[in-house]
Short mmCIF file of C-alpha atoms in Angstrom, two decimals:
data_model
loop_
_atom_site.label_atom_id
_atom_site.label_comp_id
_atom_site.label_asym_id
_atom_site.label_seq_id
_atom_site.Cartn_x
_atom_site.Cartn_y
_atom_site.Cartn_z
CA MET A 30 -108.09 240.00 -23.70
CA ALA A 31 -108.97 243.68 -24.38
CA PHE A 32 -108.19 246.76 -22.27
CA ALA A 33 -109.12 250.36 -22.11
CA GLU A 34 -107.09 252.99 -20.46
CA SER A 35 -108.70 255.12 -17.74
CA ALA A 36 -106.77 257.56 -15.54
CA GLY A 37 -103.57 255.60 -16.27
CA LEU A 38 -105.17 252.27 -15.37
CA ARG A 39 -105.80 249.31 -17.62
CA ILE A 40 -109.50 248.22 -17.49
CA HIS A 41 -110.27 244.79 -18.82
CA TYR A 42 -113.41 244.22 -20.75
CA ARG A 43 -115.09 241.78 -23.05
CA SER A 44 -117.50 242.43 -25.93
CA ILE A 45 -119.88 239.56 -26.65
CA GLY A 46 -122.57 239.31 -29.32
CA ALA A 47 -124.15 241.97 -31.59
CA GLY A 48 -126.85 244.57 -31.58
CA ARG A 49 -127.72 247.41 -29.17
CA PRO A 50 -125.07 247.51 -26.46
CA ILE A 51 -125.49 247.01 -22.77
CA VAL A 52 -122.66 247.58 -20.28
CA LEU A 53 -122.52 245.20 -17.32
CA VAL A 54 -120.75 246.36 -14.16
CA HIS A 55 -120.27 243.75 -11.36
CA GLY A 56 -120.30 243.96 -7.60
CA TRP A 57 -117.44 244.29 -5.14
CA GLY A 58 -115.10 241.31 -4.75
CA SER A 59 -116.37 239.81 -8.02
CA ASP A 60 -115.53 240.21 -11.71
CA TRP A 61 -117.34 239.89 -14.99
CA ARG A 62 -117.00 236.09 -15.10
CA HIS A 63 -118.21 235.43 -11.63
CA ASN A 64 -121.06 238.07 -11.53
CA TRP A 65 -122.33 237.78 -15.12
CA GLN A 66 -121.13 234.70 -16.96
CA ALA A 67 -121.27 232.08 -14.20
CA THR A 68 -124.78 233.13 -13.20
CA GLY A 69 -126.27 232.89 -16.71
CA TRP A 70 -126.63 236.68 -17.32
CA VAL A 71 -124.33 236.83 -20.37
CA GLU A 72 -126.05 233.92 -22.17
CA ALA A 73 -129.49 235.38 -21.44
CA LEU A 74 -128.65 239.01 -22.44
CA ARG A 75 -126.61 238.21 -25.56
CA ARG A 76 -129.81 237.09 -27.21
CA ILE A 77 -131.11 240.68 -27.26
CA ARG A 78 -127.99 242.80 -26.70
CA ARG A 79 -124.29 243.21 -27.45
CA VAL A 80 -122.86 242.60 -24.03
CA ILE A 81 -120.03 244.74 -22.84
CA ALA A 82 -118.73 243.38 -19.53
CA LEU A 83 -115.86 244.98 -17.65
CA ASP A 84 -113.68 244.18 -14.74
CA CYS A 85 -113.78 247.20 -12.41
CA ARG A 86 -110.47 248.55 -11.17
CA GLY A 87 -109.14 246.49 -8.30
CA HIS A 88 -110.90 243.36 -9.64
CA GLY A 89 -110.49 240.65 -12.16
CA ARG A 90 -107.86 241.30 -14.83
CA SER A 91 -107.99 245.08 -14.49
CA ASP A 92 -105.18 247.05 -12.76
CA LYS A 93 -105.32 247.17 -8.93
CA PRO A 94 -103.85 250.33 -7.46
CA HIS A 95 -102.96 250.32 -3.78
CA GLU A 96 -104.31 253.79 -3.11
CA GLN A 97 -107.60 254.12 -1.29
CA ALA A 98 -108.72 257.31 -3.09
CA ALA A 99 -108.63 255.44 -6.48
CA TYR A 100 -111.76 253.52 -5.36
CA SER A 101 -114.26 256.30 -5.04
CA TYR A 102 -117.41 255.44 -6.81
CA ARG A 103 -117.14 258.51 -8.87
CA SER A 104 -113.65 257.72 -10.09
CA MET A 105 -114.57 254.08 -10.80
CA SER A 106 -117.67 255.12 -12.73
CA ARG A 107 -115.55 257.00 -15.26
CA ASP A 108 -113.86 253.76 -16.18
CA VAL A 109 -117.24 252.74 -17.79
CA LEU A 110 -117.10 255.78 -20.01
CA ARG A 111 -113.56 255.07 -21.07
CA VAL A 112 -114.45 251.48 -22.05
CA MET A 113 -117.40 252.84 -24.06
CA ASP A 114 -115.09 255.44 -25.67
CA ARG A 115 -112.58 252.68 -26.58
CA LEU A 116 -115.36 250.76 -28.36
CA GLU A 117 -116.69 253.94 -29.95
CA ILE A 118 -120.06 253.42 -28.27
CA GLU A 119 -121.86 256.72 -27.84
CA THR A 120 -124.93 255.40 -26.06
CA ALA A 121 -125.70 252.16 -24.36
CA ASP A 122 -127.98 250.55 -21.78
CA PHE A 123 -126.42 249.98 -18.35
CA PHE A 124 -126.76 247.20 -15.82
CA GLY A 125 -124.86 247.38 -12.53
CA TYR A 126 -125.20 245.23 -9.47
CA SER A 127 -124.23 246.41 -6.00
CA MET A 128 -120.95 248.25 -6.43
CA GLY A 129 -121.81 248.58 -10.13
CA ALA A 130 -125.23 250.05 -9.32
CA PHE A 131 -123.65 252.68 -7.11
CA MET A 132 -121.31 253.49 -10.06
CA GLY A 133 -124.47 253.77 -12.21
CA ALA A 134 -125.90 256.33 -9.78
CA CYS A 135 -122.81 258.37 -10.29
CA LEU A 136 -123.27 258.11 -14.12
CA LEU A 137 -126.74 259.45 -13.80
CA ASP A 138 -125.12 262.65 -12.64
CA GLU A 139 -121.93 262.64 -14.76
CA ALA A 140 -123.10 261.32 -18.12
CA PRO A 141 -126.85 260.66 -18.33
CA ARG A 142 -126.87 261.22 -22.06
CA ARG A 143 -124.49 258.28 -22.62
CA PHE A 144 -127.19 255.88 -21.47
CA ARG A 145 -130.59 254.95 -22.94
CA ALA A 146 -131.74 253.09 -19.88
CA MET A 147 -130.39 251.70 -16.60
CA VAL A 148 -130.94 248.64 -14.38
CA LEU A 149 -129.60 249.11 -10.90
CA GLY A 150 -129.61 246.00 -8.70
CA GLY A 151 -128.68 245.55 -5.02
CA ILE A 152 -128.74 249.19 -4.07
CA GLY A 153 -130.00 251.50 -1.38
CA ASP A 154 -128.66 253.56 1.41
CA GLU A 155 -125.99 252.23 3.75
CA THR A 156 -126.67 252.67 7.45
CA PRO A 157 -124.05 253.67 10.01
CA GLU A 158 -123.80 249.98 11.01
CA SER A 159 -123.47 248.69 7.43
CA SER A 160 -121.07 251.46 6.45
CA GLY A 161 -118.92 250.84 9.52
CA ALA A 162 -118.58 247.15 8.53
CA CYS A 163 -115.89 248.18 6.05
CA HIS A 164 -113.41 248.17 8.89
CA ALA A 165 -114.12 244.57 9.85
CA ILE A 166 -114.05 243.60 6.23
CA ALA A 167 -110.66 245.30 5.63
CA ALA A 168 -109.25 243.69 8.76
CA GLY A 169 -110.49 240.24 7.54
CA LEU A 170 -108.86 240.70 4.20
CA ARG A 171 -105.57 241.81 5.71
CA ALA A 172 -105.38 239.06 8.28
CA PRO A 173 -102.29 236.84 7.77
CA ASP A 174 -104.20 233.72 8.69
CA ALA A 175 -107.74 233.37 7.38
CA SER A 176 -108.58 230.68 9.92
CA ALA A 177 -107.83 233.17 12.79
CA ILE A 178 -110.43 235.76 11.72
CA SER A 179 -112.90 236.05 14.56
CA ASP A 180 -115.27 238.67 13.17
CA LYS A 181 -118.22 237.14 11.21
CA MET A 182 -118.36 239.89 8.62
CA GLY A 183 -114.60 239.83 8.06
CA ARG A 184 -114.55 236.04 7.81
CA ALA A 185 -117.44 236.06 5.25
CA ALA A 186 -115.76 238.73 3.08
CA ARG A 187 -112.48 236.81 3.08
CA ALA A 188 -114.24 233.63 2.06
CA PHE A 189 -116.19 235.36 -0.62
CA VAL A 190 -113.20 236.89 -2.40
CA ALA A 191 -111.03 233.78 -1.93
CA VAL A 192 -112.88 231.88 -4.66
CA ASN A 193 -111.55 234.31 -7.30
CA PRO A 194 -107.92 233.58 -8.11
CA HIS A 195 -107.46 237.21 -9.32
CA SER A 196 -108.38 238.76 -6.00
CA ASP A 197 -105.90 241.26 -4.55
CA LEU A 198 -106.71 241.38 -0.87
CA GLU A 199 -105.14 244.75 -0.23
CA ALA A 200 -106.77 246.40 -3.19
CA LEU A 201 -110.18 245.03 -2.06
CA ALA A 202 -109.53 246.24 1.49
CA LEU A 203 -108.81 249.71 0.26
CA SER A 204 -111.83 249.70 -1.93
CA ALA A 205 -114.04 248.67 0.84
CA LEU A 206 -112.78 251.39 3.16
CA GLN A 207 -113.42 253.98 0.49
CA MET A 208 -116.72 252.85 -0.98
CA TRP A 209 -118.87 251.77 1.93
CA PRO A 210 -119.07 255.25 3.56
CA GLU A 211 -120.01 256.72 0.09
CA GLY A 212 -123.01 254.37 -0.21
CA TYR A 213 -125.80 256.84 -0.58
CA PRO A 214 -127.06 256.62 -4.18
CA LEU A 215 -129.22 259.81 -4.19
CA LYS A 216 -126.08 261.83 -3.11
CA LEU A 217 -124.13 260.12 -5.85
CA ALA A 218 -126.78 260.81 -8.46
CA GLY A 219 -126.63 264.61 -7.70
CA ASN A 220 -129.23 267.27 -7.88
CA ARG A 221 -129.88 266.93 -11.58
CA ARG A 222 -131.70 263.60 -11.11
CA ALA A 223 -135.01 265.45 -11.20
CA GLU A 224 -134.28 266.24 -14.86
CA LEU A 225 -133.51 262.65 -15.94
CA LYS A 226 -135.48 261.31 -18.80
CA LEU A 227 -134.10 257.79 -19.14
CA PRO A 228 -136.00 254.74 -17.80
CA VAL A 229 -134.48 253.14 -14.67
CA LEU A 230 -135.40 249.76 -13.20
CA VAL A 231 -134.23 249.10 -9.53
CA VAL A 232 -134.23 245.49 -8.52
CA ASN A 233 -133.50 244.15 -4.94
CA GLY A 234 -133.88 240.94 -3.17
CA ALA A 235 -136.83 241.37 -0.83
CA ASP A 236 -134.60 240.38 2.13
CA ASP A 237 -131.61 242.57 1.12
CA GLN A 238 -130.90 244.54 4.30
CA PRO A 239 -130.38 247.47 4.74
CA TYR A 240 -131.11 248.45 1.12
CA VAL A 241 -134.85 247.60 1.13
CA ARG A 242 -135.33 250.18 3.83
CA SER A 243 -134.56 253.01 1.42
CA ASP A 244 -135.09 251.68 -2.18
CA GLU A 245 -138.62 253.13 -2.37
CA ARG A 246 -137.17 256.59 -1.52
CA LEU A 247 -134.49 256.08 -4.25
CA VAL A 248 -137.04 255.21 -6.94
CA ALA A 249 -139.37 258.05 -5.99
CA ALA A 250 -136.52 260.56 -6.54
CA ILE A 251 -135.69 259.42 -10.05
CA PRO A 252 -138.27 260.30 -12.72
CA GLY A 253 -139.22 257.19 -14.77
CA ALA A 254 -137.79 254.79 -12.25
CA ARG A 255 -139.67 251.72 -10.95
CA LEU A 256 -138.93 249.21 -8.31
CA GLN A 257 -139.15 245.41 -8.29
CA ARG A 258 -138.28 243.21 -5.32
CA ILE A 259 -137.60 239.42 -5.67
CA PRO A 260 -139.29 237.58 -2.77
CA GLY A 261 -137.25 235.11 -0.71
CA THR A 262 -133.85 236.42 -1.90
CA ASP A 263 -131.04 238.60 -0.36
CA HIS A 264 -128.12 240.45 -1.65
CA LEU A 265 -126.19 237.37 -2.80
CA SER A 266 -128.94 234.90 -3.66
CA VAL A 267 -130.87 237.23 -5.98
CA VAL A 268 -128.02 237.54 -8.50
CA GLY A 269 -128.66 234.15 -10.16
CA ASP A 270 -132.43 234.05 -9.62
CA PRO A 271 -134.38 233.50 -12.80
CA ARG A 272 -137.01 235.98 -11.61
CA PHE A 273 -134.35 238.67 -11.66
CA ARG A 274 -133.42 237.79 -15.20
CA ALA A 275 -137.03 237.73 -16.30
CA ALA A 276 -137.61 241.19 -14.84
CA VAL A 277 -134.58 242.68 -16.56
CA ILE A 278 -135.18 241.02 -19.90
CA GLY A 279 -138.80 242.14 -19.79
CA PHE A 280 -137.75 245.65 -19.02
CA LEU A 281 -135.15 245.75 -21.89
CA SER A 282 -137.55 244.05 -24.31
CA GLY A 283 -140.13 246.64 -23.47
CA LEU A 284 -137.73 249.46 -24.47
CA ASP A 285 -137.12 247.73 -27.76
CA GLY A 286 -140.94 247.66 -28.47
CA ALA A 287 -141.52 251.19 -27.47
#
């Protein structure tokens, strides 16, 4: 196992294959194996890229601080840069899903020159209702007895993270409370987004609510961005969909041929 240090935390990562690097950043409650390896992404991408896949803080084999402020999207996004620095990678492609995509939005503001292109999947504006769900999620994760959780959202979140033996329920509760209210990608991307020159592909499941209500606005605000929706999929089911893989590989291969 390999680790980079970021703000005093150990961030676990894996480097697989050779060639032009792409950094993969997973969604909340997952890790690099569940989000990227088990769904076939690593195998597909290693044919055209050197894959750098990390476990975000609070997830997988990375450190899991029990401090809510540690889980701001902006703080977490800087872990990506420290992994790149550790590997002496000056510029890479970026692929983030859900939480990872929001971190990518931060990097569009903080370090756009470190990236040649970005794929942002499972992203859009939270709503007051979806943002407020973080409280039910945190309560579900903190419940002493999973079978006694009455709230549907809390019960689903607890079941989702329970499949990963590395899950730290308190760290995930704190991260949900911090990140959900920050979930507005144009705000995270900052005012310099109008000056961006890198290609950006946004991919959402066509039934991914509430993100599909605002993804067109997100794409319109980023020069060079384009949107693709995958019919018949939602936030979870789109991840392993072969049409998603085809869209991303086509996008990346087009960059190589440019």
